[in-house]
Tab-separated table of C-alpha atoms in Angstrom:
chain	number	residue	atom	x	y	z
A	1	MET	CA	48.538	-34.047	29.666
A	2	ARG	CA	45.052	-35.515	29.642
A	3	LEU	CA	45.331	-36.383	33.333
A	4	LEU	CA	46.591	-32.902	34.217
A	5	THR	CA	43.716	-31.312	32.297
A	6	LYS	CA	41.225	-33.560	34.082
A	7	LEU	CA	42.690	-32.548	37.470
A	8	GLU	CA	42.482	-28.862	36.584
A	9	LEU	CA	38.878	-29.276	35.436
A	10	ASP	CA	38.044	-31.030	38.671
A	11	LYS	CA	39.620	-28.122	40.594
A	12	LEU	CA	37.548	-25.526	38.773
A	13	ILE	CA	34.322	-27.479	39.118
A	14	ARG	CA	34.764	-28.117	42.846
A	15	ARG	CA	35.461	-24.501	43.757
A	16	LYS	CA	32.679	-22.299	45.136
A	17	TYR	CA	33.103	-19.852	42.261
A	18	LEU	CA	31.306	-22.181	39.862
A	19	LEU	CA	28.273	-22.289	42.159
A	20	LEU	CA	28.326	-18.509	42.576
A	21	GLY	CA	28.588	-17.846	38.855
A	22	GLY	CA	26.024	-20.545	38.082
A	23	LEU	CA	23.467	-19.039	40.448
A	24	LEU	CA	23.988	-15.593	38.862
A	25	LEU	CA	23.521	-17.013	35.358
A	26	LEU	CA	20.527	-19.109	36.371
A	27	GLY	CA	18.793	-16.172	38.068
A	28	TYR	CA	19.289	-13.832	35.118
A	29	SER	CA	18.319	-16.477	32.552
A	30	SER	CA	15.138	-17.242	34.465
A	31	PHE	CA	14.253	-13.563	34.486
A	32	MET	CA	14.937	-13.264	30.756
A	33	PHE	CA	12.994	-16.428	30.039
A	34	PHE	CA	9.962	-15.015	31.843
A	35	SER	CA	10.315	-11.649	30.063
A	36	CYS	CA	10.899	-12.987	26.554
A	37	CYS	CA	8.933	-16.224	26.594
A	38	MET	CA	6.216	-16.314	29.237
A	39	ASN	CA	5.468	-12.575	29.004
A	40	SER	CA	5.359	-12.046	25.237
A	41	SER	CA	2.518	-11.583	22.772
A	42	PRO	CA	2.062	-15.282	21.730
A	43	THR	CA	1.318	-16.161	25.357
A	44	PHE	CA	-1.046	-13.275	26.019
A	45	PRO	CA	-4.750	-14.129	26.476
A	46	VAL	CA	-6.371	-14.976	23.134
A	47	GLU	CA	-9.857	-16.111	22.191
A	48	THR	CA	-10.149	-19.296	20.198
A	49	ALA	CA	-12.590	-19.789	17.315
A	50	ASP	CA	-14.999	-21.289	19.869
A	51	GLY	CA	-14.916	-18.112	21.977
A	52	VAL	CA	-12.834	-19.658	24.791
A	53	GLU	CA	-10.060	-17.456	26.202
A	54	VAL	CA	-6.714	-19.165	26.754
A	55	ALA	CA	-3.388	-17.805	28.016
A	56	GLY	CA	0.210	-18.868	28.623
A	57	ARG	CA	1.337	-22.076	26.973
A	58	ALA	CA	-2.203	-22.831	25.798
A	59	ALA	CA	-2.288	-19.474	24.003
A	60	ALA	CA	1.091	-20.165	22.373
A	61	LEU	CA	-0.120	-23.513	21.121
A	62	TYR	CA	-3.341	-21.984	19.779
A	63	ASN	CA	-1.407	-19.211	18.037
A	64	LYS	CA	0.807	-21.896	16.575
A	65	SER	CA	-2.204	-23.779	15.154
A	66	VAL	CA	-3.556	-20.575	13.565
A	67	TYR	CA	-0.168	-19.595	12.165
A	68	GLU	CA	0.326	-23.006	10.571
A	69	GLN	CA	-2.872	-22.577	8.591
A	70	TYR	CA	-1.124	-19.841	6.609
A	71	ALA	CA	2.567	-20.872	6.799
A	72	GLY	CA	4.448	-20.895	3.519
A	73	GLU	CA	6.017	-18.399	1.137
A	74	LEU	CA	5.605	-14.709	1.971
A	75	THR	CA	3.902	-13.368	-1.115
A	76	ASP	CA	1.294	-10.692	-1.736
A	77	GLU	CA	-1.281	-13.439	-2.125
A	78	ALA	CA	-0.357	-14.997	1.254
A	79	VAL	CA	-0.585	-11.566	2.915
A	80	ALA	CA	-4.040	-11.039	1.412
A	81	HIS	CA	-5.145	-14.468	2.652
A	82	VAL	CA	-4.142	-13.604	6.234
A	83	LEU	CA	-5.557	-10.074	6.274
A	84	ASP	CA	-8.805	-10.995	4.513
A	85	ASP	CA	-9.460	-13.507	7.276
A	86	PHE	CA	-8.609	-10.845	9.834
A	87	VAL	CA	-11.162	-8.473	8.325
A	88	ASP	CA	-13.829	-11.190	8.485
A	89	LEU	CA	-12.912	-11.925	12.129
A	90	ARG	CA	-12.946	-8.246	13.030
A	91	ASP	CA	-16.314	-7.698	11.375
A	92	ALA	CA	-17.751	-10.683	13.201
A	93	HIS	CA	-16.511	-9.709	16.650
A	94	GLY	CA	-15.933	-5.966	16.563
A	95	GLU	CA	-12.729	-3.945	16.540
A	96	HIS	CA	-12.031	-4.097	20.299
A	97	SER	CA	-14.054	-7.019	21.553
A	98	PHE	CA	-11.722	-9.826	20.533
A	99	ASN	CA	-8.162	-10.845	21.413
A	100	TRP	CA	-6.705	-11.563	17.985
A	101	PRO	CA	-4.304	-14.422	17.269
A	102	VAL	CA	-0.779	-13.075	17.047
A	103	ILE	CA	-0.397	-13.613	13.304
A	104	TYR	CA	-2.889	-10.815	12.631
A	105	ASP	CA	-0.815	-8.400	14.712
A	106	ASN	CA	2.423	-9.474	13.000
A	107	PHE	CA	0.941	-8.958	9.548
A	108	SER	CA	-0.448	-5.530	10.445
A	109	ILE	CA	2.649	-4.017	8.784
A	110	PHE	CA	0.940	-4.821	5.479
A	111	ARG	CA	-2.305	-3.029	6.307
A	112	ALA	CA	-2.811	0.012	4.113
A	113	ALA	CA	-4.357	2.335	6.718
A	114	ASP	CA	-2.337	5.546	7.251
A	115	GLN	CA	0.400	4.400	4.867
A	116	ALA	CA	-0.683	6.084	1.644
A	117	ASP	CA	2.912	6.416	0.398
A	118	ARG	CA	3.451	2.650	0.202
A	119	LYS	CA	2.952	0.630	-2.970
A	120	ARG	CA	-0.207	-1.505	-3.003
A	121	SER	CA	-0.460	-5.031	-4.257
A	122	GLU	CA	-3.270	-6.142	-6.557
A	123	TYR	CA	-5.093	-7.313	-3.388
A	124	GLY	CA	-5.239	-3.843	-1.880
A	125	TYR	CA	-2.638	-4.344	0.860
A	126	ILE	CA	0.912	-3.023	1.081
A	127	SER	CA	3.138	-5.008	-1.238
A	128	VAL	CA	5.726	-7.285	0.352
A	129	ALA	CA	8.315	-5.561	-1.821
A	130	ASP	CA	7.490	-2.158	-0.286
A	131	ALA	CA	6.817	-3.109	3.353
A	132	GLY	CA	10.405	-2.874	4.592
A	133	VAL	CA	10.890	-6.635	4.383
A	134	LEU	CA	14.189	-7.689	2.830
A	135	SER	CA	13.867	-9.412	-0.523
A	136	PHE	CA	15.982	-12.177	-2.058
A	137	HIS	CA	15.968	-14.197	-5.258
A	138	SER	CA	12.961	-16.203	-4.068
A	139	PRO	CA	10.100	-15.466	-1.642
A	140	LEU	CA	10.826	-15.702	2.089
A	141	VAL	CA	9.241	-18.514	4.084
A	142	PHE	CA	7.229	-17.686	7.211
A	143	SER	CA	5.881	-19.884	9.991
A	144	PHE	CA	5.232	-19.850	13.710
A	145	ASP	CA	8.814	-19.604	15.007
A	146	TYR	CA	8.132	-18.394	18.519
A	147	THR	CA	10.618	-20.849	20.073
A	148	TRP	CA	13.451	-19.697	17.892
A	149	GLN	CA	12.731	-15.997	18.203
A	150	THR	CA	12.548	-16.316	21.971
A	151	ALA	CA	15.935	-18.064	22.083
A	152	PHE	CA	17.482	-15.374	19.865
A	153	ASN	CA	16.138	-12.564	22.067
A	154	ILE	CA	17.413	-14.146	25.288
A	155	LEU	CA	20.848	-14.926	23.850
A	156	PHE	CA	21.147	-11.425	22.422
A	157	ASN	CA	20.495	-9.872	25.855
A	158	SER	CA	22.434	-12.391	27.975
A	159	ASN	CA	25.957	-12.400	26.567
A	160	VAL	CA	27.347	-10.016	29.224
A	161	VAL	CA	25.925	-12.027	32.117
A	162	PHE	CA	27.280	-15.220	30.553
A	163	ALA	CA	30.693	-13.580	30.307
A	164	ILE	CA	30.532	-12.519	33.971
A	165	PHE	CA	29.762	-16.149	34.820
A	166	LEU	CA	32.968	-17.200	33.019
A	167	LEU	CA	35.040	-14.453	34.645
A	168	ILE	CA	33.887	-15.500	38.101
A	169	VAL	CA	34.535	-19.208	37.439
A	170	LEU	CA	37.944	-18.702	35.838
A	171	ALA	CA	39.375	-15.850	37.925
A	172	PRO	CA	41.043	-18.253	40.408
A	173	VAL	CA	42.580	-20.602	37.797
A	174	PHE	CA	46.093	-19.209	38.453
A	175	SER	CA	45.648	-16.613	41.229
A	176	GLU	CA	44.327	-19.218	43.660
A	177	GLU	CA	47.643	-21.061	43.317
A	178	TYR	CA	49.456	-17.881	44.370
A	179	SER	CA	47.294	-17.170	47.417
A	180	SER	CA	47.325	-20.769	48.621
A	181	GLY	CA	51.092	-21.116	48.243
A	182	ALA	CA	50.692	-23.992	45.787
A	183	ALA	CA	52.366	-22.036	42.950
A	184	ASN	CA	55.845	-22.591	44.396
A	185	VAL	CA	55.199	-26.337	44.639
A	186	ILE	CA	53.813	-26.520	41.106
A	187	LEU	CA	56.729	-24.568	39.612
A	188	SER	CA	59.240	-26.800	41.328
A	189	THR	CA	57.871	-29.902	39.609
A	190	ARG	CA	59.028	-31.253	36.248
A	191	TYR	CA	56.040	-29.968	34.271
A	192	GLY	CA	55.199	-26.921	36.424
A	193	LYS	CA	56.368	-24.396	33.868
A	194	SER	CA	54.972	-26.114	30.790
A	195	LYS	CA	52.313	-28.792	30.857
A	196	VAL	CA	50.569	-27.539	34.021
A	197	ILE	CA	50.074	-24.139	32.420
A	198	GLN	CA	48.820	-25.790	29.258
A	199	ALA	CA	46.454	-27.961	31.284
A	200	LYS	CA	45.026	-24.948	33.113
A	201	PHE	CA	44.491	-23.114	29.794
A	202	THR	CA	42.886	-26.189	28.249
A	203	ALA	CA	40.586	-26.664	31.241
A	204	ALA	CA	39.481	-23.028	31.065
A	205	PHE	CA	38.900	-23.401	27.308
A	206	LEU	CA	36.761	-26.497	27.847
A	207	ILE	CA	34.732	-24.843	30.594
A	208	ALA	CA	34.002	-21.845	28.349
A	209	ALA	CA	33.329	-23.797	25.154
A	210	ILE	CA	31.093	-26.445	26.728
A	211	SER	CA	29.227	-23.873	28.823
A	212	ALA	CA	28.466	-21.777	25.744
A	213	VAL	CA	26.988	-24.708	23.843
A	214	ILE	CA	24.993	-25.938	26.841
A	215	PHE	CA	23.653	-22.441	27.531
A	216	CYS	CA	22.423	-21.992	23.966
A	217	VAL	CA	20.884	-25.470	23.688
A	218	VAL	CA	19.154	-25.316	27.107
A	219	LEU	CA	17.561	-21.952	26.289
A	220	LEU	CA	16.246	-23.293	22.990
A	221	ALA	CA	14.936	-26.431	24.705
A	222	CYS	CA	13.130	-24.373	27.354
A	223	GLY	CA	11.405	-22.337	24.633
A	224	ALA	CA	10.496	-25.540	22.800
A	225	TYR	CA	8.542	-26.672	25.858
A	226	PHE	CA	6.026	-23.931	25.050
A	227	ALA	CA	5.621	-24.408	21.317
A	228	GLY	CA	7.943	-27.100	19.981
A	229	PHE	CA	10.721	-26.789	17.421
A	230	GLU	CA	8.453	-25.976	14.484
A	231	GLY	CA	9.448	-23.013	12.393
A	232	TRP	CA	13.084	-24.090	12.065
A	233	ASN	CA	12.887	-23.659	8.284
A	234	ALA	CA	11.271	-20.190	8.383
A	235	ASP	CA	13.470	-17.266	7.301
A	236	ILE	CA	14.668	-14.980	10.090
A	237	GLN	CA	13.704	-11.931	8.009
A	238	THR	CA	10.013	-12.797	8.534
A	239	GLN	CA	10.353	-12.046	12.256
A	240	PHE	CA	9.111	-8.548	11.595
A	241	MET	CA	10.467	-5.738	13.838
A	242	SER	CA	13.026	-8.065	15.475
A	243	ASN	CA	16.820	-7.752	15.543
A	244	GLN	CA	16.952	-10.487	12.919
A	245	SER	CA	14.583	-8.951	10.404
A	246	GLN	CA	17.131	-6.662	8.724
A	247	ILE	CA	20.067	-9.050	8.495
A	248	PRO	CA	20.993	-8.949	4.780
A	249	ILE	CA	22.029	-12.604	4.653
A	250	ARG	CA	19.231	-15.084	4.094
A	251	MET	CA	19.069	-17.830	6.728
A	252	ASN	CA	16.408	-19.969	8.303
A	253	ASN	CA	16.020	-20.195	12.049
A	254	LEU	CA	18.071	-23.375	12.444
A	255	GLN	CA	20.950	-21.970	10.416
A	256	PHE	CA	20.902	-18.736	12.351
A	257	PHE	CA	20.827	-20.555	15.685
A	258	LEU	CA	24.008	-22.422	14.697
A	259	VAL	CA	25.586	-19.098	13.742
A	260	VAL	CA	24.554	-17.520	17.076
A	261	MET	CA	26.018	-20.520	18.919
A	262	LEU	CA	29.272	-20.151	16.959
A	263	PHE	CA	29.551	-16.455	17.901
A	264	TYR	CA	28.741	-17.288	21.540
A	265	TRP	CA	31.463	-19.922	21.420
A	266	LEU	CA	34.054	-17.478	20.049
A	267	SER	CA	33.089	-14.846	22.604
A	268	ALA	CA	33.318	-17.416	25.416
A	269	VAL	CA	36.791	-18.497	24.274
A	270	GLY	CA	37.957	-14.881	24.180
A	271	THR	CA	36.527	-14.242	27.629
A	272	ALA	CA	38.161	-17.376	29.053
A	273	VAL	CA	41.541	-16.408	27.611
A	274	LEU	CA	41.222	-12.933	29.132
A	275	ALA	CA	40.294	-14.422	32.520
A	276	CYS	CA	43.304	-16.778	32.467
A	277	CYS	CA	45.746	-14.021	31.515
A	278	CYS	CA	44.481	-11.682	34.272
A	279	SER	CA	44.497	-14.548	36.771
A	280	ALA	CA	48.178	-15.221	35.994
A	281	LEU	CA	49.034	-11.534	36.381
A	282	CYS	CA	47.236	-11.048	39.700
A	283	LYS	CA	48.005	-12.633	43.034
A	284	LYS	CA	44.423	-12.599	44.287
A	285	SER	CA	41.276	-13.918	42.645
A	286	LEU	CA	39.223	-10.798	43.441
A	287	ILE	CA	41.816	-8.539	41.816
A	288	ALA	CA	41.938	-10.853	38.785
A	289	LEU	CA	38.127	-10.717	38.512
A	290	ILE	CA	38.081	-6.906	38.688
A	291	MET	CA	40.929	-6.542	36.173
A	292	SER	CA	39.394	-8.980	33.663
A	293	GLY	CA	35.995	-7.334	34.105
A	294	VAL	CA	37.409	-3.854	33.372
A	295	LEU	CA	39.235	-5.106	30.284
A	296	TYR	CA	36.166	-6.993	29.109
A	297	PHE	CA	33.962	-3.866	29.316
A	298	LEU	CA	36.572	-1.516	27.846
A	299	PRO	CA	35.375	-1.838	24.187
A	300	TYR	CA	31.801	-1.067	25.258
A	301	PHE	CA	32.194	2.694	25.080
A	302	PRO	CA	33.967	3.108	21.698
A	303	MET	CA	31.185	1.005	20.174
A	304	LYS	CA	28.608	3.480	21.419
A	305	LEU	CA	30.410	6.299	19.600
A	306	GLY	CA	29.667	4.608	16.274
A	307	GLY	CA	31.642	5.071	13.100
A	308	VAL	CA	34.409	2.842	11.807
A	309	LEU	CA	36.127	2.598	15.201
A	310	GLY	CA	32.873	1.592	16.816
A	311	GLU	CA	32.230	-1.105	14.234
A	312	TRP	CA	35.651	-2.654	14.800
A	313	MET	CA	34.698	-3.206	18.420
A	314	PHE	CA	32.757	-6.248	17.196
A	315	ILE	CA	36.025	-8.238	17.289
A	316	PHE	CA	36.019	-8.078	21.104
A	317	PRO	CA	34.110	-10.660	23.237
A	318	ILE	CA	31.642	-8.150	24.673
A	319	TRP	CA	30.201	-7.495	21.183
A	320	SER	CA	31.129	-10.543	19.109
A	321	ALA	CA	28.374	-12.655	20.734
A	322	LYS	CA	25.689	-10.373	19.293
A	323	ALA	CA	25.310	-12.156	15.973
A	324	GLN	CA	22.331	-10.003	14.978
A	325	TRP	CA	24.548	-6.919	14.890
A	326	VAL	CA	27.701	-8.600	13.632
A	327	LEU	CA	25.899	-9.874	10.527
A	328	ARG	CA	24.443	-6.422	9.874
A	329	THR	CA	27.980	-5.414	8.852
A	330	ALA	CA	27.242	-7.229	5.578
A	331	GLU	CA	25.380	-4.060	4.531
A	332	HIS	CA	28.834	-2.667	3.646
A	333	LYS	CA	32.499	-3.636	3.947
A	334	LEU	CA	35.125	-2.027	6.144
A	335	VAL	CA	38.163	-3.592	4.490
A	336	ASN	CA	36.870	-5.249	1.284
A	337	LEU	CA	39.685	-7.815	1.148
A	338	LEU	CA	37.769	-11.048	1.239
A	339	PRO	CA	35.307	-12.487	-1.332
A	340	LEU	CA	32.571	-12.680	1.301
A	341	SER	CA	29.344	-10.735	1.789
A	342	CYS	CA	30.189	-10.356	5.488
A	343	GLU	CA	33.806	-10.075	6.542
A	344	MET	CA	33.387	-9.308	10.225
A	345	PRO	CA	33.060	-12.974	11.354
A	346	VAL	CA	36.439	-13.665	9.749
A	347	TRP	CA	38.070	-10.779	11.612
A	348	ILE	CA	36.538	-12.025	14.853
A	349	VAL	CA	38.078	-15.466	14.300
A	350	ILE	CA	41.484	-13.967	13.407
A	351	PHE	CA	41.441	-11.657	16.425
A	352	THR	CA	40.402	-14.509	18.770
A	353	LEU	CA	43.267	-16.695	17.516
A	354	ILE	CA	45.867	-13.913	17.877
A	355	PHE	CA	44.494	-12.884	21.254
A	356	THR	CA	44.626	-16.479	22.475
A	357	VAL	CA	48.269	-16.960	21.441
A	358	VAL	CA	49.437	-13.633	22.890
A	359	SER	CA	47.546	-14.165	26.157
A	360	PHE	CA	48.923	-17.698	26.447
A	361	LEU	CA	52.498	-16.410	26.076
A	362	ILE	CA	51.890	-13.662	28.674
A	363	THR	CA	50.349	-16.214	31.034
A	364	CYS	CA	53.252	-18.613	30.665
A	365	LYS	CA	55.789	-15.887	31.303
A	366	SER	CA	53.971	-14.446	34.313
A	367	PHE	CA	53.247	-17.732	36.024
A	368	SER	CA	56.584	-19.393	35.325
A	369	GLU	CA	58.538	-16.382	36.640
A	370	TYR	CA	56.558	-16.189	39.879
A	371	GLN	CA	58.672	-16.290	42.985
A	372	GLY	CA	56.624	-16.555	46.154
A	373	THR	CA	57.759	-15.796	49.640
């Protein structure tokens, strides 16, 4: 079985489809990396304390050094410390004559101007408890977590392209055997209707699972080139105005990255299973790709309608990779059967397991009953 799986992996890797899908994923990831990392506020031109303007990676590193001067628990006192320094800096350089370090922009949500309805702290700024920041049993921890936030943004916006990469790579796993005439030879062998099918499924699973982990880790490493891995222990809720800021489950950046990687992994497995099933049902790789693509995108539209039906669409691969939205379902419960604050991840796991078993049975039946001319 191990040898058969290795042979099937070798087949998938050697085919041109891997290169085609890889180029698509690399091109899109590069675009997203430029948009989310190299073209975001921490890399914009900023003036240092010495009056020297820096940009790009140098700006990110300078913003990091400023941020770390304040890093710690997010309390009213910490907010006052940051904004008092901002006032001094603004008074020294003028309102519009200085490119502020990014921390002063991030903490602008606590400035009292034009927000008379918000509760003030004893320091005269908007209280952390009334600034729209989620509160827990102890104060949140903030730090310069640019690397982590960049990785989360790219992964959130790249799940569909990653799925297309898998669909392209795995579309020929069975259909190529039909079109080449090899299916008849395989089915005539001792293990053609059993272990060969299992080996193909296992190879597709390994491609999807390993690719998902590599994709997540490489994106995080690329972001770390700009500003390092610091900020791993900062709470995701302190990434104000981001997709993570309103997740009602307290996690630091490292914990959330592992959760995101888990959801990507589950989505990749579901996508791979779908690709294998469609490949076994179709006699041509292109038809298999189109069919799997249509089925993959089918839950997209009910989700947009909202409501209970829309929320259940999270169990499908096209939505399950978006951890930021999946974990928002902890704000309420759809079923209220499990003693968990967020049930949706459990339903995603259950659905993926059932979908894998059913698809495997359909694949076995379709491929083993093939009779070529």
